[in-house]
Short mmCIF file of C-alpha atoms (C1' of nucleotides) in Angstrom, two decimals:
data_model
loop_
_atom_site.label_atom_id
_atom_site.label_comp_id
_atom_site.label_asym_id
_atom_site.label_seq_id
_atom_site.Cartn_x
_atom_site.Cartn_y
_atom_site.Cartn_z
CA UNK F 1 -46.09 -11.27 -41.11
CA UNK F 2 -42.62 -9.85 -40.96
CA UNK F 3 -42.35 -6.47 -39.22
CA UNK F 4 -39.68 -3.79 -38.98
CA UNK F 5 -36.81 -4.17 -36.51
CA UNK F 6 -38.24 -1.26 -34.59
CA UNK F 7 -41.57 -3.02 -34.23
CA UNK F 8 -39.83 -6.20 -33.11
CA UNK F 9 -38.12 -4.28 -30.33
CA UNK F 10 -41.34 -2.53 -29.37
CA UNK F 11 -43.23 -5.80 -29.26
CA UNK F 12 -40.58 -7.34 -27.08
CA UNK F 13 -40.80 -4.41 -24.69
CA UNK F 14 -44.58 -4.60 -24.57
CA UNK F 15 -44.33 -8.32 -23.91
CA UNK F 16 -41.91 -7.90 -21.03
CA UNK F 17 -43.85 -5.03 -19.50
CA UNK F 18 -47.16 -6.85 -19.74
CA UNK F 19 -45.57 -9.93 -18.20
CA UNK F 20 -44.04 -7.86 -15.40
CA UNK F 21 -47.39 -6.31 -14.53
CA UNK F 22 -49.48 -9.47 -14.76
CA UNK F 23 -46.98 -11.70 -12.96
CA UNK F 24 -46.68 -9.17 -10.17
CA UNK F 25 -50.48 -9.16 -9.96
CA UNK F 26 -51.30 -12.85 -10.31
CA UNK F 27 -48.07 -14.76 -9.85
CA UNK F 28 -46.13 -16.69 -12.48
CA UNK F 29 -48.54 -19.62 -12.35
CA UNK F 30 -51.57 -17.37 -12.08
CA UNK F 31 -51.24 -15.85 -15.52
CA UNK F 32 -51.13 -17.61 -18.89
CA UNK F 33 -48.99 -16.84 -21.92
CA UNK F 34 -52.13 -16.13 -23.94
CA UNK F 35 -53.18 -13.44 -21.48
CA UNK F 36 -49.74 -11.86 -21.41
CA UNK F 37 -49.46 -11.81 -25.20
CA UNK F 38 -52.95 -10.41 -25.57
CA UNK F 39 -52.11 -7.63 -23.12
CA UNK F 40 -49.06 -6.88 -25.26
CA UNK F 41 -51.22 -6.75 -28.40
CA UNK F 42 -49.94 -10.00 -29.85
CA UNK F 43 -51.14 -13.56 -30.28
CA UNK F 44 -49.76 -16.27 -28.02
CA UNK F 45 -47.60 -17.86 -30.69
CA UNK F 46 -45.53 -14.69 -31.05
CA UNK F 47 -43.92 -15.19 -27.68
CA UNK F 48 -41.72 -18.02 -28.94
CA UNK F 49 -40.08 -15.91 -31.58
CA UNK F 50 -38.60 -13.84 -28.74
CA UNK F 51 -38.28 -16.22 -25.79
CA UNK F 52 -37.65 -19.95 -25.57
CA UNK F 53 -40.24 -20.45 -22.83
CA UNK F 54 -42.62 -18.78 -20.43
CA UNK F 55 -40.07 -19.11 -17.64
CA UNK F 56 -37.52 -17.16 -19.71
CA UNK F 57 -40.07 -14.40 -20.23
CA UNK F 58 -40.76 -14.41 -16.50
CA UNK F 59 -37.07 -13.92 -15.75
CA UNK F 60 -36.85 -11.01 -18.19
CA UNK F 61 -40.02 -9.55 -16.71
CA UNK F 62 -38.61 -9.82 -13.22
CA UNK F 63 -35.40 -7.99 -14.20
CA UNK F 64 -37.39 -5.30 -15.98
CA UNK F 65 -39.76 -4.82 -13.04
CA UNK F 66 -36.90 -4.59 -10.63
CA UNK F 67 -35.03 -2.05 -12.73
CA UNK F 68 -38.15 0.07 -13.04
CA UNK F 69 -38.97 -0.13 -9.36
CA UNK F 70 -35.43 0.56 -8.24
CA UNK F 71 -35.07 3.65 -10.38
CA UNK F 72 -38.36 4.99 -9.04
CA UNK F 73 -37.20 4.31 -5.51
CA UNK F 74 -33.89 6.11 -5.81
CA UNK F 75 -35.50 9.02 -7.67
CA UNK F 76 -38.13 9.41 -4.99
CA UNK F 77 -35.65 9.05 -2.15
CA UNK F 78 -33.08 11.45 -3.55
CA UNK F 79 -35.73 14.07 -4.16
CA UNK F 80 -36.54 13.89 -0.44
CA UNK F 81 -32.99 13.91 0.87
CA UNK F 82 -31.99 10.23 0.61
CA UNK F 83 -32.46 9.53 4.31
CA UNK F 84 -33.65 6.24 5.73
CA UNK F 85 -37.00 7.90 6.35
CA UNK F 86 -37.36 8.89 2.68
CA UNK F 87 -36.73 5.29 1.64
CA UNK F 88 -39.19 3.92 4.15
CA UNK F 89 -41.81 6.49 3.12
CA UNK F 90 -41.61 5.05 -0.36
CA UNK F 91 -41.26 1.35 0.50
CA UNK F 92 -43.56 0.85 3.46
CA UNK F 93 -46.81 2.52 2.57
CA UNK F 94 -50.37 1.71 1.64
CA UNK F 95 -49.48 2.93 -1.83
CA UNK F 96 -46.74 0.32 -2.15
CA UNK F 97 -49.02 -2.37 -0.72
CA UNK F 98 -51.81 -1.63 -3.20
CA UNK F 99 -49.56 -0.91 -6.15
CA UNK F 100 -50.03 -3.34 -8.99
CA UNK F 101 -46.57 -2.84 -10.43
CA UNK F 102 -44.71 -2.44 -7.16
CA UNK F 103 -41.40 -3.86 -6.14
CA UNK F 104 -40.99 -7.41 -7.44
CA UNK F 105 -39.09 -8.34 -4.30
CA UNK F 106 -42.24 -8.01 -2.26
CA UNK F 107 -44.52 -9.52 -4.87
CA UNK F 108 -42.92 -12.89 -5.22
CA UNK F 109 -40.62 -13.52 -2.29
CA UNK F 110 -42.13 -16.86 -1.29
CA UNK F 111 -42.71 -17.81 -4.94
CA UNK F 112 -39.07 -17.54 -5.95
CA UNK F 113 -37.88 -20.33 -3.67
CA UNK F 114 -39.84 -22.86 -5.73
CA UNK F 115 -38.71 -21.71 -9.18
CA UNK F 116 -35.61 -21.80 -11.38
CA UNK F 117 -32.22 -20.76 -10.11
CA UNK F 118 -32.27 -17.97 -12.72
CA UNK F 119 -35.06 -16.27 -10.81
CA UNK F 120 -33.25 -16.87 -7.54
CA UNK F 121 -30.18 -15.08 -8.93
CA UNK F 122 -32.29 -12.20 -10.20
CA UNK F 123 -33.92 -11.88 -6.84
CA UNK F 124 -30.62 -12.05 -4.94
CA UNK F 125 -29.09 -9.37 -7.13
CA UNK F 126 -32.06 -7.06 -6.64
CA UNK F 127 -32.04 -7.70 -2.94
CA UNK F 128 -28.36 -6.82 -2.62
CA UNK F 129 -28.75 -3.62 -4.60
CA UNK F 130 -31.55 -2.60 -2.29
CA UNK F 131 -29.48 -3.44 0.78
CA UNK F 132 -26.57 -1.39 -0.58
CA UNK F 133 -28.85 1.58 -1.13
CA UNK F 134 -30.23 1.39 2.39
CA UNK F 135 -26.86 0.87 4.01
CA UNK F 136 -25.55 3.99 2.30
CA UNK F 137 -27.95 6.19 4.27
CA UNK F 138 -27.49 4.50 7.65
CA UNK F 139 -25.37 5.88 10.45
CA UNK F 140 -22.37 3.77 11.32
CA UNK F 141 -23.21 3.17 14.93
CA UNK F 142 -26.31 1.85 16.60
CA UNK F 143 -25.37 0.15 19.79
CA UNK F 144 -23.40 -2.90 18.71
CA UNK F 145 -25.21 -3.32 15.42
CA UNK F 146 -23.22 -2.81 12.24
CA UNK F 147 -24.78 -0.93 9.34
CA UNK F 148 -24.70 -4.00 7.08
CA UNK F 149 -26.69 -6.10 9.52
CA UNK F 150 -29.21 -3.33 9.96
CA UNK F 151 -29.54 -2.78 6.21
CA UNK F 152 -30.08 -6.50 5.57
CA UNK F 153 -32.71 -6.62 8.26
CA UNK F 154 -34.49 -3.48 7.10
CA UNK F 155 -34.87 -4.76 3.55
CA UNK F 156 -35.96 -8.25 4.67
CA UNK F 157 -38.39 -6.66 7.11
CA UNK F 158 -39.78 -4.35 4.46
CA UNK F 159 -40.44 -7.34 2.22
CA UNK F 160 -42.13 -9.18 5.08
CA UNK F 161 -44.19 -6.17 6.12
CA UNK F 162 -45.54 -5.59 2.62
CA UNK F 163 -46.23 -9.30 2.12
CA UNK F 164 -48.10 -9.50 5.43
CA UNK F 165 -49.96 -6.26 4.78
CA UNK F 166 -51.09 -7.60 1.41
CA UNK F 167 -52.03 -11.01 2.77
CA UNK F 168 -54.29 -9.63 5.49
CA UNK F 169 -55.63 -6.60 3.62
CA UNK F 170 -58.76 -8.49 2.54
CA UNK F 171 -59.72 -9.80 5.97
CA UNK F 172 -58.28 -7.24 8.42
CA UNK F 173 -57.60 -3.92 6.71
CA UNK F 174 -57.03 -2.07 9.98
CA UNK F 175 -54.39 -4.54 11.11
CA UNK F 176 -52.84 -4.32 7.66
CA UNK F 177 -52.41 -0.57 8.06
CA UNK F 178 -51.10 -1.02 11.57
CA UNK F 179 -48.39 -3.39 10.35
CA UNK F 180 -47.22 -0.76 7.89
CA UNK F 181 -47.07 2.10 10.37
CA UNK F 182 -45.41 -0.10 13.00
CA UNK F 183 -42.76 -1.37 10.60
CA UNK F 184 -42.14 2.13 9.30
CA UNK F 185 -41.62 3.48 12.81
CA UNK F 186 -39.57 0.60 14.20
CA UNK F 187 -37.31 0.21 11.17
CA UNK F 188 -36.81 3.97 11.16
CA UNK F 189 -35.36 3.67 14.63
CA UNK F 190 -32.54 1.56 13.22
CA UNK F 191 -31.03 4.47 11.36
CA UNK F 192 -28.24 4.84 13.92
CA UNK F 193 -26.06 7.78 14.80
CA UNK F 194 -23.90 9.19 12.11
CA UNK F 195 -20.27 8.90 13.01
CA UNK F 196 -18.69 12.34 12.79
CA UNK F 197 -17.94 13.10 9.15
CA UNK F 198 -14.40 14.02 8.14
CA UNK F 199 -15.28 17.67 7.61
CA UNK F 200 -16.88 17.81 11.05
CA UNK F 201 -13.79 16.26 12.61
CA UNK F 202 -11.60 18.77 10.86
CA UNK F 203 -13.69 21.62 12.20
CA UNK F 204 -13.17 20.37 15.76
CA UNK F 205 -9.37 20.29 15.48
CA UNK N 1 -66.11 -49.20 0.14
CA UNK N 2 -67.58 -48.00 3.37
CA UNK N 3 -65.09 -47.79 6.24
CA UNK N 4 -65.39 -47.36 9.99
CA UNK N 5 -65.85 -43.91 11.51
CA UNK N 6 -62.40 -44.20 12.97
CA UNK N 7 -60.89 -44.83 9.57
CA UNK N 8 -62.79 -41.88 8.15
CA UNK N 9 -61.27 -39.60 10.78
CA UNK N 10 -57.82 -41.05 10.22
CA UNK N 11 -58.10 -40.59 6.47
CA UNK N 12 -59.16 -37.02 6.93
CA UNK N 13 -56.19 -36.37 9.17
CA UNK N 14 -53.80 -37.97 6.72
CA UNK N 15 -55.31 -35.89 3.94
CA UNK N 16 -54.89 -32.64 5.83
CA UNK N 17 -51.37 -33.46 6.96
CA UNK N 18 -50.25 -34.52 3.49
CA UNK N 19 -51.77 -31.34 2.07
CA UNK N 20 -50.06 -29.20 4.70
CA UNK N 21 -46.68 -30.70 3.90
CA UNK N 22 -46.98 -30.64 0.14
CA UNK N 23 -48.52 -27.18 -0.08
CA UNK N 24 -45.82 -25.78 2.17
CA UNK N 25 -43.27 -27.42 -0.11
CA UNK N 26 -44.68 -26.67 -3.54
CA UNK N 27 -47.36 -24.05 -3.08
CA UNK N 28 -51.11 -24.47 -3.51
CA UNK N 29 -50.87 -24.36 -7.30
CA UNK N 30 -47.72 -26.47 -7.34
CA UNK N 31 -49.32 -29.62 -6.02
CA UNK N 32 -52.28 -31.54 -7.44
CA UNK N 33 -55.12 -33.22 -5.59
CA UNK N 34 -54.03 -36.58 -6.99
CA UNK N 35 -50.59 -36.18 -5.44
CA UNK N 36 -52.00 -35.11 -2.09
CA UNK N 37 -54.47 -38.00 -1.97
CA UNK N 38 -51.81 -40.48 -3.00
CA UNK N 39 -49.54 -39.22 -0.23
CA UNK N 40 -52.44 -39.76 2.16
CA UNK N 41 -52.92 -43.32 0.87
CA UNK N 42 -56.17 -42.60 -0.96
CA UNK N 43 -57.33 -42.11 -4.51
CA UNK N 44 -58.09 -38.63 -5.76
CA UNK N 45 -61.86 -39.09 -5.77
CA UNK N 46 -61.91 -39.63 -2.02
CA UNK N 47 -61.10 -36.01 -1.35
CA UNK N 48 -64.60 -34.87 -2.29
CA UNK N 49 -66.26 -37.00 0.35
CA UNK N 50 -64.47 -34.86 2.94
CA UNK N 51 -64.01 -31.45 1.34
CA UNK N 52 -66.03 -29.53 -1.24
CA UNK N 53 -62.94 -28.41 -3.13
CA UNK N 54 -59.17 -28.28 -3.22
CA UNK N 55 -59.25 -24.73 -1.88
CA UNK N 56 -61.22 -25.93 1.18
CA UNK N 57 -58.62 -28.61 1.81
CA UNK N 58 -55.91 -25.98 1.46
CA UNK N 59 -57.59 -23.84 4.12
CA UNK N 60 -57.84 -26.81 6.51
CA UNK N 61 -54.22 -27.69 5.77
CA UNK N 62 -53.17 -24.15 6.51
CA UNK N 63 -54.95 -24.13 9.88
CA UNK N 64 -53.49 -27.51 10.78
CA UNK N 65 -49.96 -26.47 9.80
CA UNK N 66 -50.26 -23.31 11.79
CA UNK N 67 -51.52 -25.08 14.87
CA UNK N 68 -48.71 -27.59 14.67
CA UNK N 69 -46.04 -24.99 14.11
CA UNK N 70 -47.32 -22.70 16.84
CA UNK N 71 -47.40 -25.41 19.46
CA UNK N 72 -43.84 -26.43 18.58
CA UNK N 73 -42.78 -22.80 18.80
CA UNK N 74 -44.24 -22.17 22.25
CA UNK N 75 -42.98 -25.50 23.54
CA UNK N 76 -39.46 -24.78 22.36
CA UNK N 77 -39.50 -21.20 23.61
CA UNK N 78 -40.90 -22.03 27.05
CA UNK N 79 -38.31 -24.76 27.51
CA UNK N 80 -35.64 -22.12 26.96
CA UNK N 81 -37.13 -19.42 29.16
CA UNK N 82 -39.64 -17.74 26.82
CA UNK N 83 -37.44 -14.76 26.09
CA UNK N 84 -37.35 -12.94 22.78
CA UNK N 85 -34.04 -14.65 22.08
CA UNK N 86 -35.56 -18.11 22.56
CA UNK N 87 -38.29 -17.27 20.04
CA UNK N 88 -35.83 -15.89 17.53
CA UNK N 89 -33.57 -18.92 17.95
CA UNK N 90 -36.48 -21.05 16.84
CA UNK N 91 -37.91 -18.79 14.14
CA UNK N 92 -34.89 -17.32 12.43
CA UNK N 93 -32.55 -20.20 11.76
CA UNK N 94 -31.20 -22.29 8.93
CA UNK N 95 -33.29 -25.10 10.33
CA UNK N 96 -36.48 -23.07 9.93
CA UNK N 97 -35.44 -21.98 6.44
CA UNK N 98 -34.79 -25.54 5.28
CA UNK N 99 -37.67 -27.11 7.14
CA UNK N 100 -40.24 -28.68 4.85
CA UNK N 101 -43.09 -28.38 7.29
CA UNK N 102 -42.11 -25.05 8.79
CA UNK N 103 -44.28 -22.13 9.73
CA UNK N 104 -47.01 -21.61 7.13
CA UNK N 105 -46.76 -17.86 7.64
CA UNK N 106 -43.35 -17.84 6.03
CA UNK N 107 -44.16 -20.42 3.38
CA UNK N 108 -46.98 -18.65 1.65
CA UNK N 109 -46.99 -14.99 2.63
CA UNK N 110 -46.97 -13.65 -0.92
CA UNK N 111 -49.27 -16.43 -2.11
CA UNK N 112 -52.09 -15.62 0.28
CA UNK N 113 -52.78 -12.18 -1.16
CA UNK N 114 -53.95 -13.76 -4.39
CA UNK N 115 -56.22 -16.40 -2.91
CA UNK N 116 -59.59 -16.69 -1.14
CA UNK N 117 -60.53 -14.50 1.77
CA UNK N 118 -60.77 -17.67 3.89
CA UNK N 119 -57.02 -18.10 3.59
CA UNK N 120 -56.48 -14.42 4.30
CA UNK N 121 -58.44 -14.78 7.55
CA UNK N 122 -56.51 -17.88 8.55
CA UNK N 123 -53.27 -16.09 7.88
CA UNK N 124 -54.33 -12.97 9.78
CA UNK N 125 -55.37 -15.03 12.80
CA UNK N 126 -52.09 -16.91 12.84
CA UNK N 127 -50.17 -13.71 12.43
CA UNK N 128 -51.93 -12.06 15.36
CA UNK N 129 -51.36 -15.04 17.64
CA UNK N 130 -47.69 -14.92 16.82
CA UNK N 131 -47.57 -11.19 17.47
CA UNK N 132 -49.29 -11.68 20.84
CA UNK N 133 -46.76 -14.33 21.82
CA UNK N 134 -43.84 -12.11 20.91
CA UNK N 135 -45.27 -9.03 22.57
CA UNK N 136 -45.67 -10.98 25.82
CA UNK N 137 -41.90 -11.39 26.14
CA UNK N 138 -40.96 -7.83 25.17
CA UNK N 139 -39.99 -5.16 27.62
CA UNK N 140 -42.38 -2.23 27.79
CA UNK N 141 -39.92 0.48 26.91
CA UNK N 142 -37.55 0.84 24.03
CA UNK N 143 -37.03 4.49 23.34
CA UNK N 144 -40.38 5.73 22.06
CA UNK N 145 -41.39 2.40 20.53
CA UNK N 146 -44.37 0.61 22.06
CA UNK N 147 -44.23 -3.13 22.54
CA UNK N 148 -47.10 -3.71 20.07
CA UNK N 149 -45.32 -1.91 17.26
CA UNK N 150 -42.13 -3.80 17.97
CA UNK N 151 -43.92 -7.18 18.09
CA UNK N 152 -45.72 -6.49 14.80
CA UNK N 153 -42.45 -5.53 13.18
CA UNK N 154 -40.54 -8.49 14.57
CA UNK N 155 -43.04 -11.00 13.21
CA UNK N 156 -43.31 -9.29 9.83
CA UNK N 157 -39.52 -9.10 9.68
CA UNK N 158 -39.16 -12.75 10.60
CA UNK N 159 -41.49 -13.68 7.76
CA UNK N 160 -39.53 -11.51 5.36
CA UNK N 161 -36.17 -12.80 6.52
CA UNK N 162 -37.15 -16.45 6.07
CA UNK N 163 -38.75 -15.75 2.70
CA UNK N 164 -35.66 -13.93 1.50
CA UNK N 165 -33.32 -16.55 2.93
CA UNK N 166 -35.25 -19.25 1.08
CA UNK N 167 -35.44 -17.30 -2.16
CA UNK N 168 -31.69 -16.72 -2.38
CA UNK N 169 -30.53 -20.00 -0.82
CA UNK N 170 -30.07 -21.60 -4.26
CA UNK N 171 -27.99 -18.83 -5.79
CA UNK N 172 -26.25 -17.19 -2.81
CA UNK N 173 -26.16 -19.50 0.21
CA UNK N 174 -23.64 -17.34 2.11
CA UNK N 175 -25.82 -14.26 1.77
CA UNK N 176 -28.80 -16.35 2.79
CA UNK N 177 -27.08 -17.27 6.06
CA UNK N 178 -26.01 -13.70 6.58
CA UNK N 179 -29.60 -12.48 6.30
CA UNK N 180 -30.60 -14.90 9.04
CA UNK N 181 -27.85 -13.94 11.46
CA UNK N 182 -28.35 -10.25 10.79
CA UNK N 183 -32.11 -10.41 11.33
CA UNK N 184 -31.65 -12.50 14.46
CA UNK N 185 -29.23 -9.98 15.93
CA UNK N 186 -31.06 -6.81 14.94
CA UNK N 187 -34.52 -8.01 15.91
CA UNK N 188 -33.10 -9.23 19.20
CA UNK N 189 -32.06 -5.67 19.95
CA UNK N 190 -35.72 -4.64 19.93
CA UNK N 191 -36.46 -6.53 23.14
CA UNK N 192 -36.52 -3.34 25.19
CA UNK N 193 -36.08 -2.74 28.88
CA UNK N 194 -38.50 -4.35 31.24
CA UNK N 195 -40.43 -1.78 33.20
CA UNK N 196 -40.10 -2.49 36.92
CA UNK N 197 -42.56 -5.21 37.93
CA UNK N 198 -45.12 -4.55 40.63
CA UNK N 199 -43.29 -6.75 43.16
CA UNK N 200 -40.05 -4.90 42.47
CA UNK N 201 -41.82 -1.59 43.01
CA UNK N 202 -43.26 -2.81 46.28
CA UNK N 203 -39.83 -3.84 47.49
CA UNK N 204 -38.56 -0.31 46.91
CA UNK N 205 -41.26 1.35 49.03
"C1'" DT E 1 -33.13 4.01 -57.97
"C1'" DG E 2 -35.95 -0.05 -59.20
"C1'" DT E 3 -36.93 -5.08 -59.10
"C1'" DA E 4 -36.82 -9.99 -57.37
"C1'" DC E 5 -36.80 -12.70 -53.65
"C1'" DA E 6 -35.07 -14.77 -49.22
"C1'" DT E 7 -36.03 -13.85 -44.51
"C1'" DC E 8 -38.50 -14.34 -40.37
"C1'" DA E 9 -41.87 -11.98 -36.77
"C1'" DG E 10 -46.24 -12.87 -36.21
"C1'" DT E 11 -50.70 -15.75 -36.91
"C1'" DG E 12 -53.90 -19.03 -35.26
"C1'" DA E 13 -55.28 -23.87 -35.43
"C1'" DA E 14 -53.81 -27.89 -33.33
"C1'" DC E 15 -51.04 -30.76 -30.08
"C1'" DG E 16 -50.56 -33.48 -25.80
"C1'" DC E 17 -50.97 -33.03 -21.07
"C1'" DG E 18 -52.38 -32.55 -16.40
"C1'" DC E 19 -55.54 -30.29 -13.88
"C1'" DG E 20 -59.94 -30.16 -10.57
"C1'" DT E 21 -64.13 -32.23 -10.46
"C1'" DT E 22 -67.96 -35.63 -11.35
"C1'" DC E 23 -70.28 -39.94 -11.05
"C1'" DA E 24 -71.81 -44.75 -11.46
"C1'" DC E 25 -70.35 -48.23 -8.84
"C1'" DT E 26 -68.44 -51.14 -4.75
"C1'" DG E 27 -68.77 -53.37 -0.52
"C1'" DA E 28 -67.89 -53.09 4.52
"C1'" DT E 29 -70.22 -50.66 8.13
"C1'" DG E 30 -73.67 -49.78 11.26
"C1'" DT E 31 -78.48 -49.97 12.20
"C1'" DA E 32 -83.33 -51.66 12.40
"C1'" DC E 33 -85.80 -55.53 13.64
"C1'" DT O 1 -77.54 -62.29 19.65
"C1'" DG O 2 -78.47 -62.99 14.71
"C1'" DT O 3 -80.16 -61.37 10.13
"C1'" DA O 4 -81.49 -58.04 6.37
"C1'" DC O 5 -80.45 -54.02 4.34
"C1'" DA O 6 -79.76 -48.91 3.88
"C1'" DT O 7 -75.78 -46.03 4.15
"C1'" DC O 8 -71.91 -43.76 2.35
"C1'" DA O 9 -66.46 -43.44 2.24
"C1'" DG O 10 -63.76 -44.75 -1.13
"C1'" DT O 11 -62.72 -46.27 -6.17
"C1'" DG O 12 -61.23 -45.20 -10.67
"C1'" DA O 13 -62.75 -44.12 -15.31
"C1'" DA O 14 -64.29 -40.19 -17.57
"C1'" DC O 15 -65.39 -35.19 -18.08
"C1'" DG O 16 -64.35 -30.53 -19.82
"C1'" DC O 17 -60.97 -27.18 -19.60
"C1'" DG O 18 -57.00 -24.34 -19.96
"C1'" DC O 19 -52.37 -24.71 -20.08
"C1'" DG O 20 -47.51 -24.24 -22.58
"C1'" DT O 21 -45.78 -25.31 -26.77
"C1'" DT O 22 -45.51 -26.47 -31.84
"C1'" DC O 23 -45.92 -25.66 -36.67
"C1'" DA O 24 -47.50 -24.81 -41.42
"C1'" DC O 25 -48.45 -20.70 -43.20
"C1'" DT O 26 -48.55 -15.43 -44.22
"C1'" DG O 27 -46.83 -11.37 -46.10
"C1'" DA O 28 -44.17 -7.08 -45.22
"C1'" DT O 29 -39.33 -6.27 -44.64
"C1'" DG O 30 -34.86 -5.70 -45.99
"C1'" DT O 31 -31.32 -7.13 -49.04
"C1'" DA O 32 -28.92 -8.63 -53.32
"C1'" DC O 33 -28.44 -7.32 -57.85
#
DNA sequence: TGTACATCAGTGAACGCGCGTTCACTGATGTAC
DNA sequence: TGTACATCAGTGAACGCGCGTTCACTGATGTAC
């Protein structure tokens, strides 16, 4: 049944969004194409009119999920002043841990290493964007630690903290919460002192 | 073919070790029972004389891998003085990233959340042991951050750093290395100052 | 604007395949005597 | 110690199942005239 161009685009969007949600929830191997297509309101055969394979859909879903998550992050952080604390409030929280359609970085970190290079590239790009965003709100000095090193560590640590918190949520919920609050507090301490801004310097002289 | 009790025990060990290696490498879903049994020198049917299911073997493999990895960690760290740096040298390195039979915490963090509670418990136990080991070598004071919070964060961050380094190794090897060195340096800064020991106090008075 | 028809997104049955698991069978082990 | 036999770890064919993918077909769309 041929459909309008509009419908084609809508169907593709539904497909990608359904894939993003289900893959985040169950993993790439944990969800079938039939289930994804059904969630998108289509039959499983329809997928192959839009994508050459399940893996290609997964890559598109990953990009989509990252875009969505990143825009929510920056919106939330900027509303609250774009400080390191505002980012951490969003990223390291029970809400993020329990969120079905949360950040794809945290959902599939250890999965990615075993998949196509396309997914590795997607992941790396998303990771770098996140690191850039964090670095932008860090002070320049923190002992001998540069802002880039701290930003890289904060993002990697956030990913680890959420992954751990999710992994142990079933068996040790209290410890899971503790990991989140500890990581939030400790990573927050890496903000560093802001080097005097140019306007502040000018005021002094 | 009935075999001696010794052989039974050996076969079981081979089975668990092969499973630990292959699951770490390919993930629980990425490796089949036939492949595991073949690697252990058995046919696939033999598994069910020892374990009720693949998932049960996976749990045993996880415990085994953790035990093995933890004993190597403590041995290596104690040889080098059991400081935070000696732990980080072992845990956050290219060697650890590329190691096939590395720490199971890092291999399957994001996998665990989607599996049985048995695996979640195993993971939580391993995580806590690691946190205890790290906390034992931390100084008591580091600004307002308690040693428990810092230890929890260091282990979670280590897991995240290795997961990220593995995920992006294929597409951005330089960035992968940078994540490791950054995490090593920044987490090392969380060691904290040692509160004066009792003997030192006594010397003062 | 109205008509004829080529296009192609979507359908759903069917495909081969590999999976985890089962089971009748084998034959050396380990035990009872 | 020697013999008879029950045990059961291991074998490998077979099972049902769900997977990703293919394909002949459908029928509304969108275009050519």
